[in-house]
mmCIF file of C-alpha atoms in Angstrom:
data_model
loop_
_atom_site.group_PDB
_atom_site.id
_atom_site.type_symbol
_atom_site.label_atom_id
_atom_site.label_comp_id
_atom_site.label_asym_id
_atom_site.label_seq_id
_atom_site.Cartn_x
_atom_site.Cartn_y
_atom_site.Cartn_z
ATOM 1 C CA UNK A 243 0.000 0.000 0.000
ATOM 2 C CA UNK A 244 1.256 3.453 -0.922
ATOM 3 C CA UNK A 245 1.504 5.929 1.972
ATOM 4 C CA UNK A 246 -0.363 9.224 2.062
ATOM 5 C CA UNK A 247 3.006 10.979 2.156
ATOM 6 C CA UNK A 248 3.965 9.442 -1.194
ATOM 7 C CA UNK A 249 0.565 10.251 -2.685
ATOM 8 C CA UNK A 250 0.875 13.856 -1.494
ATOM 9 C CA UNK A 251 4.337 14.115 -3.047
ATOM 10 C CA UNK A 252 3.090 12.729 -6.364
ATOM 11 C CA UNK A 253 0.106 15.069 -6.268
ATOM 12 C CA UNK A 254 2.466 17.981 -5.684
ATOM 13 C CA UNK A 255 4.630 16.930 -8.645
ATOM 14 C CA UNK A 256 1.561 16.630 -10.873
ATOM 15 C CA UNK A 257 0.510 20.123 -9.824
ATOM 16 C CA UNK A 258 3.925 21.441 -10.823
ATOM 17 C CA UNK A 259 3.571 19.714 -14.186
ATOM 18 C CA UNK A 260 0.099 21.164 -14.768
ATOM 19 C CA UNK A 261 1.399 24.625 -13.848
ATOM 20 C CA UNK A 262 4.456 24.053 -16.054
ATOM 21 C CA UNK A 263 6.800 25.025 -13.230
ATOM 22 C CA UNK A 264 9.655 23.073 -14.737
ATOM 23 C CA UNK A 265 12.506 24.392 -12.587
ATOM 24 C CA UNK A 266 10.625 23.579 -9.397
ATOM 25 C CA UNK A 267 9.602 20.183 -10.788
ATOM 26 C CA UNK A 268 13.230 19.447 -11.639
ATOM 27 C CA UNK A 269 14.419 20.378 -8.146
ATOM 28 C CA UNK A 270 11.841 18.134 -6.448
ATOM 29 C CA UNK A 271 11.761 15.221 -8.888
ATOM 30 C CA UNK A 272 15.373 14.863 -10.026
ATOM 31 C CA UNK A 273 17.252 15.886 -6.897
ATOM 32 C CA UNK A 274 19.044 15.184 -4.613
ATOM 33 C CA UNK A 275 20.444 12.304 -6.687
ATOM 34 C CA UNK A 276 19.734 10.002 -9.625
ATOM 35 C CA UNK A 277 19.199 7.142 -7.160
ATOM 36 C CA UNK A 278 16.412 9.083 -5.446
ATOM 37 C CA UNK A 279 14.752 9.787 -8.801
ATOM 38 C CA UNK A 280 14.883 6.112 -9.788
ATOM 39 C CA UNK A 281 13.479 5.045 -6.406
ATOM 40 C CA UNK A 282 10.634 7.565 -6.610
ATOM 41 C CA UNK A 283 9.898 6.460 -10.160
ATOM 42 C CA UNK A 284 9.648 2.841 -9.038
ATOM 43 C CA UNK A 285 7.229 3.802 -6.253
ATOM 44 C CA UNK A 286 5.071 5.829 -8.650
ATOM 45 C CA UNK A 287 4.859 2.802 -10.949
ATOM 46 C CA UNK A 288 3.098 0.954 -8.112
ATOM 47 C CA UNK A 289 0.267 3.486 -7.811
ATOM 48 C CA UNK A 290 -2.785 1.878 -9.450
ATOM 49 C CA UNK A 291 -4.394 5.228 -10.278
ATOM 50 C CA UNK A 292 -1.446 6.054 -12.550
ATOM 51 C CA UNK A 293 -2.436 3.188 -14.873
ATOM 52 C CA UNK A 294 1.172 2.433 -15.684
ATOM 53 C CA UNK A 295 2.059 6.013 -16.569
ATOM 54 C CA UNK A 296 5.392 7.391 -15.441
ATOM 55 C CA UNK A 297 6.389 10.959 -14.668
ATOM 56 C CA UNK A 298 7.901 11.004 -18.153
ATOM 57 C CA UNK A 299 4.469 10.214 -19.622
ATOM 58 C CA UNK A 300 3.052 13.065 -17.529
ATOM 59 C CA UNK A 301 5.576 15.735 -18.480
ATOM 60 C CA UNK A 302 5.534 15.075 -22.223
ATOM 61 C CA UNK A 303 1.791 15.785 -22.290
ATOM 62 C CA UNK A 304 2.435 19.286 -21.004
ATOM 63 C CA UNK A 305 5.026 20.623 -23.440
ATOM 64 C CA UNK A 306 7.980 20.093 -21.113
ATOM 65 C CA UNK A 307 11.438 21.396 -21.990
ATOM 66 C CA UNK A 308 13.365 18.881 -24.123
ATOM 67 C CA UNK A 309 16.309 19.106 -21.703
ATOM 68 C CA UNK A 310 14.115 17.841 -18.865
ATOM 69 C CA UNK A 311 12.947 14.892 -20.957
ATOM 70 C CA UNK A 312 16.528 14.051 -21.891
ATOM 71 C CA UNK A 313 17.706 14.366 -18.283
ATOM 72 C CA UNK A 314 14.999 11.995 -17.048
ATOM 73 C CA UNK A 315 15.877 9.453 -19.737
ATOM 74 C CA UNK A 316 19.602 9.802 -18.998
ATOM 75 C CA UNK A 317 18.971 9.038 -15.325
ATOM 76 C CA UNK A 318 16.505 6.214 -15.985
ATOM 77 C CA UNK A 319 16.718 4.966 -19.606
ATOM 78 C CA UNK A 320 13.918 2.413 -19.149
ATOM 79 C CA UNK A 321 11.419 5.291 -18.892
ATOM 80 C CA UNK A 322 11.640 5.861 -22.649
ATOM 81 C CA UNK A 323 10.184 2.393 -23.272
ATOM 82 C CA UNK A 324 7.755 2.261 -20.328
ATOM 83 C CA UNK A 325 4.182 1.523 -21.388
ATOM 84 C CA UNK A 326 0.992 2.640 -19.713
ATOM 85 C CA UNK A 327 -2.117 0.459 -19.423
ATOM 86 C CA UNK A 328 -2.978 1.263 -23.057
ATOM 87 C CA UNK A 329 0.458 0.208 -24.277
ATOM 88 C CA UNK A 330 1.608 3.777 -24.970
ATOM 89 C CA UNK A 331 5.199 4.862 -24.449
ATOM 90 C CA UNK A 332 5.976 8.478 -23.526
ATOM 91 C CA UNK A 333 6.675 9.095 -27.232
ATOM 92 C CA UNK A 334 3.137 7.964 -28.109
ATOM 93 C CA UNK A 335 1.732 10.282 -25.441
ATOM 94 C CA UNK A 336 3.810 13.223 -26.679
ATOM 95 C CA UNK A 337 2.745 12.619 -30.277
ATOM 96 C CA UNK A 338 -0.908 12.484 -29.251
ATOM 97 C CA UNK A 339 -0.782 15.684 -27.221
ATOM 98 C CA UNK A 340 -0.632 19.322 -28.169
ATOM 99 C CA UNK A 341 3.037 19.483 -27.175
ATOM 100 C CA UNK A 342 5.432 21.301 -29.473
ATOM 101 C CA UNK A 343 7.874 19.080 -31.380
#
């Protein structure tokens, strides 16, 4: 079972994504270390309400900076191939959104 603390943290990150506060998102999601980011990503993958989506799926829907996408993939390469419950990778989600190329 996922703790309320984790759910609150994920909710906060999603709010930053919706508000497109990329610098703040980066400081909370990617720091203090790559190991922390990978661990958080693994926990998020266990949240049933996410339907298999990762934070990478979430940011590419909202026209995130390409550098942020590349940094997330550099830290955790498997994210680029992660599939949600519909079988979509983050690339599929980005292509289906209104995000700039």
